[in-house]
Structures are given as structure tokens and as C-alpha cells.
């Protein structure tokens, strides 16, 4: 269903937003609802891994609110202060910047949104066949991607890593707040370059010919 939408030349944002909500409800909500009793029980029993994961998720949401909604300065985030949180602060600030850049000019295309749609059309969520560009067609879909899908994918990836000897809570926190995989670093670089262009309008960016 998502693939059909993304192959349309100019899908309507409201249609993509509706489909994003529908996909989230169908694929994520059942998982969340079925795990709420178990997770809640483990949390109130004080089981360390789950308690730590919930705290990390709370930090993530507070950081996104700070950077994405209030547009606070980089070094002022109340939950990611100090040198120990530099990587997490950079990561969350770059995600918050996506919402500020969404309709801003991009050095390759008319807007940053257009660049995301074209750049992410060949990258899919493993096992779903849903191209990441799908989540770039509307702000609603983008918000759902960062608030719901990304944390859920971090849980799945963390569970896979447990078999490799990694602790569940530490792996989840690392993936959510300070990832080091190639995709996260690539997107971080793209956002940084887009921010720099918006601020400076440097003509040097016009020399790039990616295609």
C-alpha cells in the first residue's frame, strides 16, 4: 500500500498522512497494546533493563520537544547537558532540525522535503518493503516516523543485538539516542549540510552534481 503511494508522482499530503496513521495503527498499535501489561509490570517491579529503556525513551521525547517544537539552542537542552551527552545531543538536535528544514530551500532541490523524498526512495525499513521516502510526503507522517516507528525499530534492533552479547537496555539507548550506524551518520551529514546552506546560501553547494 505504501509503495503504491510513493510511486505516484505527486501524492497528496493528506492522503499520505492518512495512510501513515493507518499503517501505524495496524502494525504498531497491536504490538504496543499487547506489551503494555508486561512492560508496565516489569517497570513497577523495578526490573532494570525495562526501567532504563523507558527512561531513555522519555529523554528522547523531551529532547525532540526541545529541539523540534521549542527550537531551543543546541547547548541548552535540559536532558542532554554536559560532555557525556554530546553525541545524543547532536543526534536529537539533527532530528529536530528536520521539522525546521522541511519546507526550506535545499541546494539540490526546491525544498528539503523534496530532497528527502528523492534521497530515501531506495532505502526501506527491513522486512516491510516500505521506502523511507513514504514518511517524507507529509509532516504528519514524519512526526509518526520519529515518535512511533523509530523507537519501535530500535526495540527490535536491540532485541536482535541481545543474542550478540549486548545488554538490551544499553543497546536500545545507544540506537535511540546516539546511533553509530552508517544510515544515521549519513542522514546527520545531510541535515548538517542543509542547515549550513540555509544559513549561508554558499554558492559552493551549486557545484554538486549528485546524479
XYZ file of N, CA and C in Angstrom:
633
model
N 0.825 -1.204 0.000
C 0.000 0.000 0.000
C 0.860 1.255 0.000
N 1.870 1.263 0.874
C 2.762 2.424 0.933
C 3.541 2.589 -0.359
N 3.931 1.452 -0.965
C 4.697 1.514 -2.202
C 3.888 2.150 -3.320
N 2.571 1.879 -3.336
C 1.714 2.464 -4.356
C 1.700 3.976 -4.238
N 1.594 4.464 -3.005
C 1.555 5.907 -2.784
C 2.854 6.563 -3.216
N 3.981 5.960 -2.880
C 5.269 6.589 -3.155
C 5.624 6.552 -4.635
N 4.955 5.728 -5.423
C 5.229 5.705 -6.848
C 4.360 6.701 -7.617
N 3.428 7.338 -6.938
C 2.651 8.389 -7.572
C 3.522 9.633 -7.642
N 3.488 10.347 -8.738
C 4.396 11.471 -8.944
C 4.191 12.570 -7.906
N 2.927 12.873 -7.577
C 2.672 13.969 -6.655
C 1.543 13.593 -5.704
N 1.777 12.667 -4.762
C 0.722 12.244 -3.852
C 0.303 13.394 -2.946
N -0.956 13.427 -2.626
C -1.456 14.492 -1.772
C -1.023 14.251 -0.326
N -0.493 15.281 0.352
C -0.009 15.110 1.723
C -1.058 14.546 2.671
N -2.329 14.958 2.505
C -3.356 14.468 3.420
C -3.577 12.970 3.236
N -3.435 12.484 1.979
C -3.601 11.056 1.726
C -2.459 10.256 2.346
N -1.245 10.779 2.220
C -0.089 10.111 2.825
C -0.201 10.127 4.341
N -0.643 11.248 4.896
C -0.818 11.354 6.347
C -1.835 10.328 6.838
N -2.946 10.212 6.122
C -3.972 9.235 6.495
C -3.417 7.819 6.440
N -2.690 7.500 5.353
C -2.115 6.175 5.198
C -1.062 5.898 6.265
N -0.300 6.918 6.627
C 0.717 6.750 7.673
C 0.067 6.423 9.012
N -1.021 7.130 9.328
C -1.751 6.846 10.567
C -2.312 5.431 10.541
N -2.872 5.040 9.389
C -3.452 3.707 9.254
C -2.391 2.623 9.415
N -1.253 2.803 8.769
C -0.166 1.833 8.886
C 0.331 1.715 10.320
N 0.441 2.866 10.985
C 0.911 2.869 12.368
C -0.056 2.128 13.275
N -1.353 2.374 13.078
C -2.358 1.711 13.900
C -2.376 0.210 13.657
N -2.241 -0.190 12.389
C -2.329 -1.608 12.033
C -1.092 -2.403 12.429
N 0.068 -1.772 12.362
C 1.306 -2.515 12.550
C 1.980 -2.282 13.897
N 1.776 -1.102 14.483
C 2.468 -0.776 15.727
C 1.559 -0.891 16.938
N 0.339 -0.371 16.832
C -0.557 -0.343 17.992
C -0.825 -1.723 18.592
N -1.091 -2.770 17.764
C -1.284 -4.095 18.371
C -0.080 -4.560 19.171
N 1.123 -4.277 18.655
C 2.336 -4.654 19.371
C 2.435 -3.920 20.695
N 2.150 -2.612 20.661
C 2.230 -1.807 21.879
C 1.188 -2.251 22.899
N -0.045 -2.438 22.438
C -1.130 -2.803 23.347
C -0.884 -4.160 23.993
N -0.327 -5.097 23.235
C -0.083 -6.430 23.782
C 1.067 -6.439 24.779
N 1.955 -5.457 24.665
C 3.131 -5.450 25.549
C 2.974 -4.515 26.746
N 1.950 -3.661 26.730
C 1.780 -2.699 27.816
C 1.674 -3.374 29.185
N 0.812 -4.410 29.348
C 0.734 -5.045 30.680
C 2.065 -5.610 31.143
N 2.781 -6.284 30.227
C 4.061 -6.882 30.596
C 5.088 -5.821 30.945
N 5.209 -4.809 30.086
C 6.190 -3.755 30.318
C 5.874 -2.983 31.589
N 4.591 -2.688 31.795
C 4.192 -1.943 32.998
C 4.516 -2.739 34.249
N 4.225 -4.033 34.215
C 4.522 -4.866 35.378
C 5.999 -4.933 35.665
N 6.804 -5.083 34.605
C 8.254 -5.142 34.790
C 8.794 -3.812 35.290
N 8.185 -2.700 34.815
C 8.649 -1.378 35.242
C 8.386 -1.170 36.734
N 7.161 -1.465 37.167
C 6.813 -1.229 38.573
C 7.498 -2.214 39.509
N 7.918 -3.356 38.947
C 8.699 -4.287 39.742
C 10.157 -3.853 39.835
N 10.501 -2.842 39.038
C 11.851 -2.298 39.105
C 12.887 -3.100 38.361
N 12.460 -3.838 37.349
C 13.424 -4.612 36.561
C 14.288 -3.641 35.767
N 15.580 -3.615 35.994
C 16.474 -2.580 35.457
C 16.407 -2.355 33.948
N 16.485 -3.415 33.087
C 16.515 -3.136 31.651
C 15.322 -2.340 31.149
N 14.113 -2.737 31.580
C 12.912 -2.065 31.108
C 12.826 -0.657 31.676
N 13.139 -0.505 32.939
C 13.112 0.821 33.561
C 14.068 1.766 32.850
N 15.251 1.274 32.514
C 16.243 2.095 31.829
C 15.776 2.462 30.428
N 15.135 1.535 29.727
C 14.632 1.797 28.389
C 13.539 2.861 28.405
N 12.663 2.802 29.391
C 11.597 3.801 29.491
C 12.171 5.176 29.797
N 13.193 5.218 30.636
C 13.839 6.498 30.934
C 14.512 7.068 29.678
N 15.154 6.206 28.906
C 15.799 6.659 27.664
C 14.765 7.186 26.677
N 13.628 6.516 26.611
C 12.570 6.961 25.713
C 12.025 8.321 26.143
N 11.904 8.516 27.457
C 11.441 9.809 27.978
C 12.434 10.918 27.631
N 13.722 10.620 27.750
C 14.752 11.599 27.382
C 14.652 11.934 25.895
N 14.452 10.925 25.078
C 14.330 11.123 23.631
C 13.157 12.046 23.304
N 12.001 11.787 23.898
C 10.816 12.605 23.615
C 10.990 14.040 24.120
N 11.592 14.190 25.284
C 11.818 15.544 25.813
C 12.811 16.308 24.943
N 13.827 15.607 24.450
C 14.813 16.254 23.575
C 14.185 16.654 22.237
N 13.312 15.792 21.687
C 12.637 16.140 20.442
C 11.712 17.339 20.635
N 11.050 17.393 21.779
C 10.182 18.550 22.060
C 11.016 19.820 22.133
N 12.148 19.718 22.797
C 13.011 20.893 22.965
C 13.553 21.383 21.625
N 14.107 20.458 20.835
C 14.733 20.857 19.570
C 13.726 21.048 18.438
N 12.685 20.214 18.410
C 11.762 20.256 17.288
C 10.603 21.213 17.431
N 10.166 21.451 18.680
C 8.993 22.298 18.913
C 9.381 23.671 19.441
N 10.151 23.686 20.522
C 10.541 24.981 21.102
C 11.702 25.622 20.350
N 12.406 24.790 19.513
C 13.553 25.278 18.730
C 14.617 25.911 19.630
N 14.878 25.254 20.750
C 15.859 25.764 21.690
C 17.271 25.664 21.166
N 18.198 26.419 21.747
C 19.599 26.381 21.308
C 20.238 25.020 21.571
N 21.251 24.726 20.778
C 21.879 23.399 20.831
C 22.394 23.042 22.219
N 23.054 23.971 22.877
C 23.691 23.659 24.160
C 22.777 23.872 25.358
N 21.482 24.098 25.139
C 20.589 24.377 26.256
C 19.613 23.271 26.591
N 19.711 22.118 25.923
C 18.764 21.028 26.163
C 18.865 20.547 27.610
N 17.786 20.613 28.378
C 17.857 20.299 29.806
C 18.114 18.832 30.125
N 17.828 17.923 29.190
C 18.011 16.495 29.475
C 19.281 15.928 28.862
N 20.006 16.736 28.114
C 21.232 16.253 27.469
C 22.361 17.258 27.666
N 22.605 17.618 28.889
C 23.659 18.578 29.197
C 24.984 17.852 29.423
N 26.063 18.578 29.248
C 27.375 18.051 29.590
C 28.048 17.308 28.452
N 29.343 17.068 28.650
C 30.158 16.424 27.629
C 29.789 14.958 27.415
N 29.161 14.332 28.410
C 28.815 12.918 28.289
C 27.661 12.679 27.309
N 26.962 13.737 26.941
C 25.786 13.576 26.083
C 25.946 14.297 24.736
N 27.171 14.542 24.339
C 27.398 15.292 23.097
C 26.802 14.555 21.900
N 27.090 13.263 21.776
C 26.604 12.506 20.620
C 25.075 12.462 20.597
N 24.463 12.240 21.760
C 22.999 12.207 21.832
C 22.405 13.577 21.536
N 23.071 14.624 22.008
C 22.568 15.990 21.768
C 22.631 16.321 20.276
N 23.718 15.929 19.626
C 23.851 16.180 18.186
C 22.780 15.408 17.414
N 22.576 14.159 17.784
C 21.600 13.317 17.094
C 20.184 13.881 17.222
N 19.778 14.195 18.443
C 18.419 14.703 18.671
C 18.229 16.092 18.070
N 19.273 16.913 18.119
C 19.185 18.243 17.513
C 19.019 18.131 16.002
N 19.681 17.141 15.394
C 19.567 16.974 13.944
C 18.173 16.488 13.554
N 17.560 15.642 14.397
C 16.185 15.210 14.127
C 15.234 16.390 14.265
N 15.426 17.197 15.308
C 14.598 18.386 15.476
C 14.730 19.344 14.305
N 15.921 19.377 13.716
C 16.157 20.283 12.585
C 15.367 19.878 11.353
N 14.999 18.600 11.254
C 14.236 18.134 10.102
C 12.931 18.914 9.957
N 12.275 19.172 11.093
C 10.985 19.868 11.058
C 11.164 21.346 10.702
N 12.291 21.914 11.106
C 12.560 23.306 10.747
C 12.948 23.428 9.278
N 13.627 22.404 8.748
C 14.105 22.433 7.368
C 13.059 21.974 6.361
N 12.003 21.365 6.820
C 11.044 20.651 5.982
C 10.663 21.416 4.710
N 10.276 22.659 4.846
C 9.840 23.438 3.682
C 10.839 24.514 3.281
N 12.072 24.397 3.799
C 13.106 25.378 3.457
C 13.810 24.993 2.153
N 14.427 25.956 1.476
C 15.141 25.660 0.226
C 16.314 24.700 0.461
N 16.564 23.855 -0.512
C 17.682 22.928 -0.466
C 18.569 23.170 -1.675
N 19.869 22.942 -1.526
C 20.792 23.279 -2.608
C 20.649 22.351 -3.818
N 19.999 21.186 -3.645
C 19.786 20.298 -4.793
C 18.372 20.393 -5.351
N 17.419 20.777 -4.482
C 16.024 20.776 -4.898
C 15.306 21.988 -4.327
N 14.025 22.088 -4.649
C 13.266 23.249 -4.215
C 13.133 23.321 -2.698
N 12.936 22.163 -2.057
C 12.822 22.124 -0.598
C 13.578 20.922 -0.044
N 13.809 20.947 1.268
C 14.440 19.824 1.949
C 13.543 18.595 1.883
N 12.231 18.799 1.931
C 11.289 17.693 1.812
C 11.482 16.952 0.490
N 11.608 17.699 -0.596
C 11.818 17.079 -1.907
C 13.103 16.261 -1.924
N 14.146 16.776 -1.299
C 15.417 16.048 -1.254
C 15.267 14.747 -0.473
N 14.512 14.774 0.631
C 14.283 13.551 1.398
C 13.517 12.524 0.566
N 12.494 12.976 -0.140
C 11.686 12.065 -0.946
C 12.542 11.359 -1.995
N 13.417 12.108 -2.654
C 14.255 11.526 -3.700
C 15.423 10.731 -3.136
N 15.959 11.173 -2.018
C 17.131 10.527 -1.431
C 16.789 9.208 -0.745
N 15.571 9.096 -0.221
C 15.199 7.942 0.602
C 14.308 6.954 -0.126
N 14.080 7.143 -1.410
C 13.150 6.274 -2.122
C 13.716 4.875 -2.343
N 15.042 4.720 -2.258
C 15.668 3.407 -2.451
C 16.106 2.770 -1.142
N 15.667 3.344 -0.019
C 16.004 2.796 1.296
C 14.707 2.393 1.984
N 14.623 1.155 2.454
C 13.383 0.659 3.051
C 13.610 0.154 4.464
N 12.538 0.163 5.256
C 12.571 -0.455 6.578
C 12.679 -1.962 6.374
N 13.699 -2.628 6.902
C 13.897 -4.065 6.664
C 12.655 -4.882 7.002
N 12.296 -5.747 6.073
C 11.180 -6.654 6.308
C 9.810 -6.081 6.040
N 9.728 -4.802 5.676
C 8.415 -4.186 5.466
C 8.176 -3.805 4.009
N 9.217 -3.529 3.273
C 9.056 -3.056 1.904
C 8.580 -1.622 1.815
N 8.550 -0.918 2.954
C 8.092 0.471 2.976
C 9.301 1.392 2.789
N 9.395 2.096 1.671
C 10.529 3.016 1.474
C 10.459 4.170 2.466
N 11.601 4.603 2.950
C 11.622 5.680 3.928
C 11.115 6.997 3.341
N 11.141 7.101 2.031
C 10.616 8.320 1.410
C 9.133 8.501 1.690
N 8.425 7.411 1.955
C 6.990 7.484 2.254
C 6.708 8.435 3.409
N 7.586 8.405 4.408
C 7.366 9.214 5.606
C 7.733 10.674 5.389
N 8.203 11.003 4.200
C 8.622 12.379 3.912
C 7.577 13.180 3.142
N 6.474 12.543 2.785
C 5.487 13.232 1.960
C 4.587 14.179 2.745
N 4.566 14.076 4.072
C 3.758 14.994 4.883
C 4.374 15.118 6.267
N 4.078 16.212 6.924
C 4.597 16.433 8.276
C 4.027 15.407 9.251
N 2.752 15.068 9.081
C 2.120 14.092 9.977
C 2.837 12.751 9.905
N 3.109 12.296 8.695
C 3.814 11.029 8.524
C 5.213 11.104 9.134
N 5.876 12.236 8.973
C 7.221 12.412 9.504
C 7.210 12.377 11.032
N 6.213 13.018 11.639
C 6.091 13.014 13.097
C 5.860 11.594 13.604
N 4.974 10.850 12.938
C 4.727 9.461 13.332
C 5.993 8.622 13.204
N 6.770 8.886 12.172
C 8.001 8.114 11.960
C 8.962 8.282 13.127
N 9.140 9.519 13.584
C 10.102 9.777 14.656
C 9.549 9.465 16.046
N 8.244 9.621 16.237
C 7.665 9.392 17.560
C 7.321 7.937 17.812
N 6.941 7.199 16.771
C 6.452 5.829 16.957
C 7.351 4.794 16.287
N 7.555 4.936 14.989
C 8.265 3.903 14.248
C 9.732 3.780 14.653
N 10.405 4.894 14.761
C 11.833 4.843 15.098
C 12.100 4.170 16.445
N 11.391 4.560 17.533
C 11.614 3.842 18.794
C 11.289 2.349 18.706
N 10.221 1.999 17.966
C 9.867 0.586 17.833
C 10.950 -0.187 17.091
N 11.500 0.412 16.061
C 12.577 -0.239 15.318
C 13.826 -0.392 16.180
N 14.052 0.585 17.055
C 15.196 0.486 17.976
C 15.011 -0.680 18.943
N 13.770 -0.920 19.372
C 13.487 -2.064 20.250
C 13.801 -3.368 19.522
N 13.333 -3.484 18.291
C 13.568 -4.699 17.504
C 15.068 -4.913 17.287
N 15.770 -3.849 16.912
C 17.217 -3.963 16.684
C 17.951 -4.305 17.977
N 17.495 -3.751 19.094
C 18.127 -4.041 20.388
C 17.924 -5.505 20.770
N 16.738 -6.039 20.508
C 16.464 -7.445 20.806
C 17.343 -8.362 19.965
N 17.579 -7.994 18.721
C 18.468 -8.787 17.870
C 19.901 -8.755 18.398
N 20.289 -7.625 18.976
C 21.644 -7.486 19.474
C 21.906 -8.220 20.769
N 20.825 -8.557 21.493
C 20.996 -9.256 22.767
C 21.680 -10.596 22.550
N 21.365 -11.250 21.432
C 21.988 -12.525 21.135
C 23.475 -12.408 20.840
N 23.935 -11.183 20.599
C 25.352 -10.956 20.308
C 26.120 -10.562 21.564
N 25.458 -10.642 22.705
C 26.119 -10.358 23.966
C 25.923 -8.943 24.476
N 25.096 -8.149 23.777
C 24.856 -6.773 24.223
C 23.674 -6.745 25.188
N 23.743 -5.846 26.163
C 22.645 -5.676 27.091
C 21.501 -4.960 26.394
N 20.287 -5.407 26.637
C 19.110 -4.870 25.961
C 18.965 -3.369 26.170
N 19.038 -2.920 27.416
C 18.792 -1.502 27.711
C 19.887 -0.607 27.130
N 21.144 -1.007 27.247
C 22.238 -0.176 26.750
C 22.219 -0.111 25.222
N 21.878 -1.227 24.583
C 21.810 -1.233 23.118
C 20.647 -0.365 22.631
N 19.511 -0.455 23.306
C 18.357 0.361 22.930
C 18.680 1.845 23.080
N 19.296 2.204 24.192
C 19.648 3.603 24.435
C 20.624 4.115 23.392
N 21.591 3.286 23.043
C 22.577 3.681 22.039
C 21.931 3.880 20.675
N 21.059 2.975 20.282
C 20.392 3.076 18.983
C 19.447 4.267 18.928
N 18.781 4.541 20.032
C 17.781 5.605 20.056
C 18.405 6.991 20.161
N 19.401 7.135 21.024
C 19.939 8.457 21.337
C 21.298 8.755 20.696
N 22.085 7.744 20.431
C 23.420 8.003 19.893
C 23.843 6.916 18.917
N 23.098 6.730 17.822
C 23.430 5.660 16.872
C 24.728 5.942 16.125
N 25.406 4.868 15.746
C 26.657 4.997 15.001
C 26.619 4.230 13.690
N 25.448 3.787 13.277
C 25.335 3.069 12.011
C 25.492 4.041 10.847
N 25.788 3.518 9.674
C 26.078 4.358 8.513
C 24.881 5.221 8.132
N 23.669 4.661 8.243
C 22.490 5.411 7.815
C 22.281 6.644 8.683
N 22.388 6.484 9.991
C 22.189 7.621 10.902
C 23.237 8.702 10.674
N 24.486 8.286 10.468
C 25.548 9.261 10.232
C 25.386 9.940 8.871
N 24.904 9.185 7.881
C 24.643 9.762 6.564
C 23.560 10.833 6.646
N 22.452 10.513 7.363
C 21.364 11.478 7.484
C 21.794 12.697 8.312
N 22.617 12.454 9.319
C 23.147 13.559 10.110
C 23.944 14.509 9.223
N 24.770 13.956 8.347
C 25.546 14.776 7.437
C 24.642 15.556 6.484
N 23.583 14.901 5.987
C 22.651 15.575 5.073
C 21.964 16.750 5.759
N 21.556 16.553 7.006
C 20.880 17.632 7.737
C 21.830 18.783 8.035
N 23.065 18.436 8.389
C 24.052 19.470 8.683
C 24.337 20.314 7.444
N 24.492 19.640 6.294
C 24.745 20.371 5.059
C 23.561 21.254 4.685
N 22.349 20.736 4.872
C 21.151 21.516 4.557
C 21.032 22.735 5.468
N 21.329 22.551 6.747
C 21.296 23.672 7.689
C 22.315 24.739 7.300
N 23.515 24.289 6.949
C 24.575 25.231 6.577
C 24.185 26.021 5.332
N 23.551 25.337 4.373
C 23.125 26.029 3.164
C 22.047 27.074 3.456
N 21.079 26.691 4.306
C 20.006 27.634 4.650
C 20.573 28.867 5.341
N 21.584 28.660 6.171
C 22.172 29.774 6.924
C 23.074 30.650 6.053
N 23.815 30.039 5.136
C 24.847 30.787 4.406
C 24.522 31.034 2.936
N 23.701 30.153 2.325
C 23.433 30.198 0.879
C 24.747 30.236 0.081
N 25.705 29.467 0.560
C 27.015 29.404 -0.084
C 26.881 28.871 -1.516
N 27.440 29.583 -2.475
C 27.362 29.178 -3.875
C 28.134 27.899 -4.172
N 29.010 27.516 -3.252
C 29.773 26.282 -3.459
C 28.881 25.054 -3.554
N 27.722 25.098 -2.896
C 26.815 23.948 -2.958
C 26.270 23.739 -4.362
N 26.247 24.772 -5.174
C 25.702 24.662 -6.526
C 26.599 23.827 -7.432
N 27.838 23.562 -6.981
C 28.766 22.757 -7.765
C 28.484 21.266 -7.667
N 27.671 20.872 -6.688
C 27.394 19.454 -6.505
C 26.475 18.953 -7.608
N 26.840 17.795 -8.157
C 26.008 17.136 -9.171
C 25.915 15.674 -8.787
N 25.011 15.383 -7.867
C 24.913 14.024 -7.322
C 24.481 13.014 -8.368
N 23.676 13.432 -9.321
C 23.100 12.496 -10.262
C 23.973 12.315 -11.496
